[in-house]
Amino acid sequence: MTTALLTTAAVEIHDGSRWIRVCDRADLVPGRGVAVLLGTDQVALYLGPDGEPYAVENRDPFSGAHVLARGLLGSRGDVPVLLSPMYRHSFDLRTGVCLDEDFAPDGSPAVLRRWPVRLTEATTAGESR
Amino acid sequence: MLRKELVLVGHGMVGQRFLEALFDRPGADAWRVTVLAEEPRPAYDRVHLTSWFSGTTADELSLCPPEFIAEHGIDLRLGEPAARIDREARTVVTSAGRQLRYDALVLATGSYPFVPPVPGHDAEGCHVYRTIEDLRAIRAGAADAQVGAVVGGGLLGLEAAGALTAMGLRTHVVEFAPRLMALQVDEGGGEVLRRKIEELGVLVHTGAGTQQITTGEDGRVRGMALSDGTELAVDLVVFSAGVRPRDQLARDCGLPVGARGGIVVDERCRTADPHVWAIGECAQAVDGRVYGLVAPGYAMAEAVARELTGDEGSFTGADLSTKLKLLGVDVASFGDAHGTTDGALEVLYANSRSSVYKKLVIGRDGALLGGVLVGDAEAYGMLRPLALSGTPLSVPPEQLVLPASFGAAAGPVVLPDEAVVCSCHNVNRGAVRAAVRDQGCESVAAVKKCTKAGTGCGSCVKLLGTIVDEELAAGGVERSRGMCEHFAHTRAELYEIVRVKGIASFSRLIEEHGAGGTGCDVCKPAVASILASLGNGHILDGEQGALQDTNDHFLANLQRNGSYSVVPRIPGGEITPEKLIVIGEIARDFGLYTKITGGQRIDLFGATVDQLPTVWKRLVDAGFESGHAYGKALRTVKSCVGQTWCRYGVQDSVALAIELELRYRGLRAPHKLKSAVSGCARECAEAQSKDFGVIATSEGWNLYLGGNGGMTPRHADLFAADLDRETLIRTIDRFLMFYIRTADRLERTAPWLERLDGGIEHLRAVIMDDSLGICADLDELMSRHVSTYEDEWAATLAQPERLRRFVSFANAPGVPDPTVRFVPERDQIRPALPGEDGPSPQPALIAGPELEVRTR
Ligand code: SRM
Ligand SMILES: Cc1cc2nc3c(=O)[nH]c(=O)nc-3n(C[C@H](O)[C@H](O)[C@H](O)COP(=O)(O)OP(=O)(O)OC[C@H]3O[C@@H](n4cnc5c(N)ncnc54)[C@H](O)[C@@H]3O)c2cc1C
Ligand code: SF4
Ligand code: FES
């Protein structure tokens, strides 16, 4: 058994102090999301039609359920949007702003928190025979 | 400013409209308004009174929000009717003895139901049908009654009969005239109406008078003797034999009334006394008629409101056109419906097979004068204004009555601008066009706001839509029929494109036929469904996986807290004790909430994404399949127990239901599909409320199509009778495939059938007589579906690649979502409310199966 270096494309999110690897590029299907844990925060990760990754909070402000990673991507006019699977609100992927309603039922502004996200070539230690 | 005193007597529909019209005008502040109301509540919508029986509350029926009274400083005295008028002193005395002085007195006292003075008419169990209190009494009486009789087969009588039937009473209608709705429809129309109503189980006696109501020893109604010798055993009677104007106040103070009642007024709705006006059903208009409809009353109210605010108003007569849906049957009459104009000719279309009757009355000069429509009143919105405008027809009259499938080909009907489109608010076509053209109204909603058209009875809304669209098109605004901003095509067009070009992916479709952009939650799932119904493999594979709504994506139904429900298929609702035990064990082991659904199966709620594959593994191992509760696909085929056990059954309804459910399981469609099979005409499986329903007869099976529960319920139409099993199945195959091919996105079969050009006749021609030559195609598509069906959950579990998505967090497989929390209720779980602390799900599980999941 030998130890070798394997190279995979990874997805990294900046949590405010550093870049953290959250999953492989291969975990993302274009147009479909996954949820990842960043400490105790839940982040919805998407690969846009342009091939760019987007990271927004997973909590749907209108239902309070953490389900945004299970929505659909699409476009409204020129705006790339994320469509909530719960009550079908759409959010501008670039800004997190809800395009249908300004406020959530609890009175807070309907804007999703966003995180800086990037694709990198990550090198990990792997094992091969 | 010293204000003058205005007293309104009667706060009914017309009274309220009068107040609204008055306070809409700048001169209204000259008046201090007192309203005397006999009823205990402010004005409400009497026209829709019957909907109270189906759950519309008194509050919802109200026409007068409390703010309205407060804002205008109206002194509204509920339950305090006017008792006497002293015209000399210009005062009104109320039942409470209060004396009110007036400068203007408006009488809007409406009518009272006429009760023929037959012996027993006042026995306990006899009712009238005019106020909410009347309906309360009828409902209370119906609770312990079995058989009801309605005296009077007019508009209201049939409405009352519908209400009694809906409350489960066996119902008779007794009508003195030789036909139903004698005022509105002619003999032919009355015949069709009668047949339709009898089909619904109502027993109709025409040409028969009520001679006596017999009572039991307790003084309660027991029966009814008719003039033709018939004796009916009934325990509840509703009198609906016409109304009489409430003109007593006027008579008592010496104001002239008509020979058959009704306070005589002039064209300004003023009585013989210049300080007293009368409007609505209590008045006899200047044309000598007493109008029993709300629209003429509204016109009178507006005329008087104008006059009292320094303008001029007049009411010289109104049109008696009506369109109704009585017991589900469309009935309309308009203009000179009985052809009384000199030299008038009739153009008639009658089809007793589909119970449609249409008659047009054409004048000597070729202009449309009026008509009667029964069974299909679609054209009413267009024909009424055409008749009232008096302009010659631009198309041959036959074209206006023939079903569209007869290829009525000539050009479109052109309405003149003067044609009144909305008679409730007297708005003509020109005004609607002007609203679109000059006031920037781009939708029916905007036009309603701006012209009030369409806000009364609502019967003109469809025509409004046509006019708005035409006007927008004329102004160069293209109204897209397309599915969404990404496709200018309808779903049916996209289906044809995909089928003909053999397109197998969304990206190719949007690239070649899209209107720009990357798609949305409207077009992506719709295209996914088209691809699936044309047999493009497992719905989670490849690009298709990224198109599905969340429910299809996880093959389960999303719940409010982000957990999912699981519904295994239980064909026909038949299940063995072993399988019941398996479901129980799985629910217990995973701590799921269980409930019997309305579709004869069992729903397990509260599974997290991570749990779905393991729950399903156990279900699949026990022989269960996906129930497609998440998909726009076949849901259930409900059954009743049928001939095998039930003493009335004439066929094995369970076996057929199972066969149908297995045949069509997994079939993707524009919307969900439901079905049911009943073993006899008692219809315990409620087949007539389904997209396709089957009822056993001693000869075979009756097929009903286009039923719907849900928001807009519709009874299915009887499509074919006494079919053998093969013909039945072939017919359903073709029906489903034709629907899938031509329906719009999220259009159930009921609205689709309503919209289908030529209606059910056309459908019969297409799928029974192959008039389009497509039956071989439809058969082939269905046989492809049947032979390629595979259970989506078994197939998903068989491919580790497909299981990757079932994790809460991509970077922490096995960690459940901590925000999905439950609390106990009635011995099971339910989602925790915000702030409620509940345990989050444990990383399962007791005795779960091992699953190979490929994570990279
Ligand atoms: C579970 C169930 C209620 C129950 O506890 O009994 C149910 C639950 C839902 N119904 Fe239903 N309906 C259920 C029977 C019905 C019935 C009765 C029946 O099928 O006999 C009807 C009326 C019949 C009909 O459809 O014509 C019914 C008419 C609707 C409608 C209105 C459809 C319409 O045409 O207006 C919707 C909304 C829609 O589909 O757009 C709906 C939508 C829903 C949804 C999918 C709403 C949603 O998006 O979450 C619910 C899914 C809950 C879940 O997670 O499973 N449900 N729903 C029933 C499941 C039956 C089954 O075994 O599959
Ligand atoms: C079940 C039903 C269905 C109908 N469907 C239709 C339809 O589809 N289309 C249609 O055009 N019309 C329909 N109508 C008729 C429509 O409701 C009437 O034309 C309309 O209500 C007439 O309004 P109104 O104000 O003149 O009389 P009402 O609405 O009857 O109001 C008169 C009010 O005056 C009160 N009143 C009487 N005497 C006094 C007094 N001395 N002092 C104080 N108050 C008094 C009464 O209690 C009543 O509240 C229907 C009627 C019923 C009952
Ligand atoms: S009726 Fe409404 S709340 Fe009840 S199950 Fe159906 S959709 Fe849900
Ligand atoms: S005709 Fe009644 S709302 Fe227009």
Coordinates of N, CA, C and O and ligand atoms in Angstrom, one line a residue, chain B residues 295 380 384 420-427 452-461 464, ligand 4:
Chain B
A295 N -80.3 43.5 -10.6 CA -79.7 44.5 -11.5 C -80.6 45.7 -11.7 O -80.2 46.9 -11.6
Y380 N -73.7 32.7 -23.6 CA -74.5 33.7 -23.1 C -73.9 35.1 -23.1 O -74.4 36.1 -23.5
R384 N -76.0 37.8 -25.2 CA -76.9 38.8 -24.6 C -76.7 40.2 -25.1 O -77.6 40.9 -25.6
V420 N -74.2 46.4 -24.3 CA -73.9 46.4 -22.9 C -73.3 45.0 -22.5 O -73.9 44.0 -22.8
V421 N -72.1 45.1 -22.0 CA -71.4 43.8 -21.7 C -71.7 43.4 -20.3 O -72.0 42.2 -20.0
C422 N -71.7 44.4 -19.3 CA -72.1 44.0 -18.0 C -73.4 44.7 -17.6 O -73.4 45.9 -17.5
S423 N -74.4 43.9 -17.5 CA -75.7 44.6 -17.2 C -75.9 44.9 -15.7 O -76.6 45.8 -15.4
C424 N -75.1 44.3 -14.9 CA -75.2 44.7 -13.5 C -74.8 46.1 -13.3 O -75.3 46.8 -12.5
H425 N -73.8 46.5 -14.0 CA -73.3 47.9 -13.8 C -73.4 48.7 -15.1 O -72.8 49.8 -15.2
N426 N -74.2 48.2 -16.0 CA -74.5 49.0 -17.2 C -73.2 49.5 -17.9 O -73.1 50.7 -18.1
V427 N -72.3 48.6 -18.2 CA -71.0 49.0 -18.8 C -71.0 48.4 -20.2 O -71.3 47.2 -20.4
K452 N -66.0 48.9 -12.8 CA -66.9 48.1 -11.9 C -67.5 47.0 -12.7 O -68.2 46.1 -12.1
A453 N -67.3 46.9 -14.0 CA -67.9 45.8 -14.8 C -67.4 44.5 -14.2 O -66.2 44.4 -13.8
G454 N -68.2 43.5 -14.2 CA -67.8 42.2 -13.7 C -67.8 42.0 -12.2 O -67.5 41.0 -11.7
T455 N -68.2 43.1 -11.4 CA -68.1 42.9 -10.0 C -69.5 42.6 -9.4 O -69.6 42.6 -8.2
G456 N -70.5 42.4 -10.2 CA -71.8 42.1 -9.7 C -72.0 40.6 -9.7 O -71.3 39.9 -9.0
C457 N -72.9 40.1 -10.6 CA -73.1 38.6 -10.6 C -72.0 37.8 -11.2 O -71.9 36.7 -11.1
G458 N -71.1 38.5 -12.0 CA -69.9 37.8 -12.5 C -70.1 37.1 -13.8 O -69.2 36.6 -14.4
S459 N -71.3 37.2 -14.3 CA -71.6 36.4 -15.6 C -70.9 36.9 -16.8 O -70.8 36.3 -17.8
C460 N -70.4 38.2 -16.7 CA -69.8 38.8 -17.9 C -68.3 38.7 -17.9 O -67.7 39.2 -18.8
V461 N -67.7 38.1 -16.9 CA -66.3 38.2 -16.7 C -65.5 37.5 -17.9 O -64.5 38.0 -18.4
L464 N -65.6 39.9 -20.7 CA -64.6 40.9 -20.5 C -63.2 40.5 -20.9 O -62.5 41.3 -21.5
Ligands
FES4 S1 -73.3 41.3 -15.7 FE1 -73.3 40.9 -13.6 S2 -71.3 41.5 -13.1 FE2 -71.3 42.0 -15.2

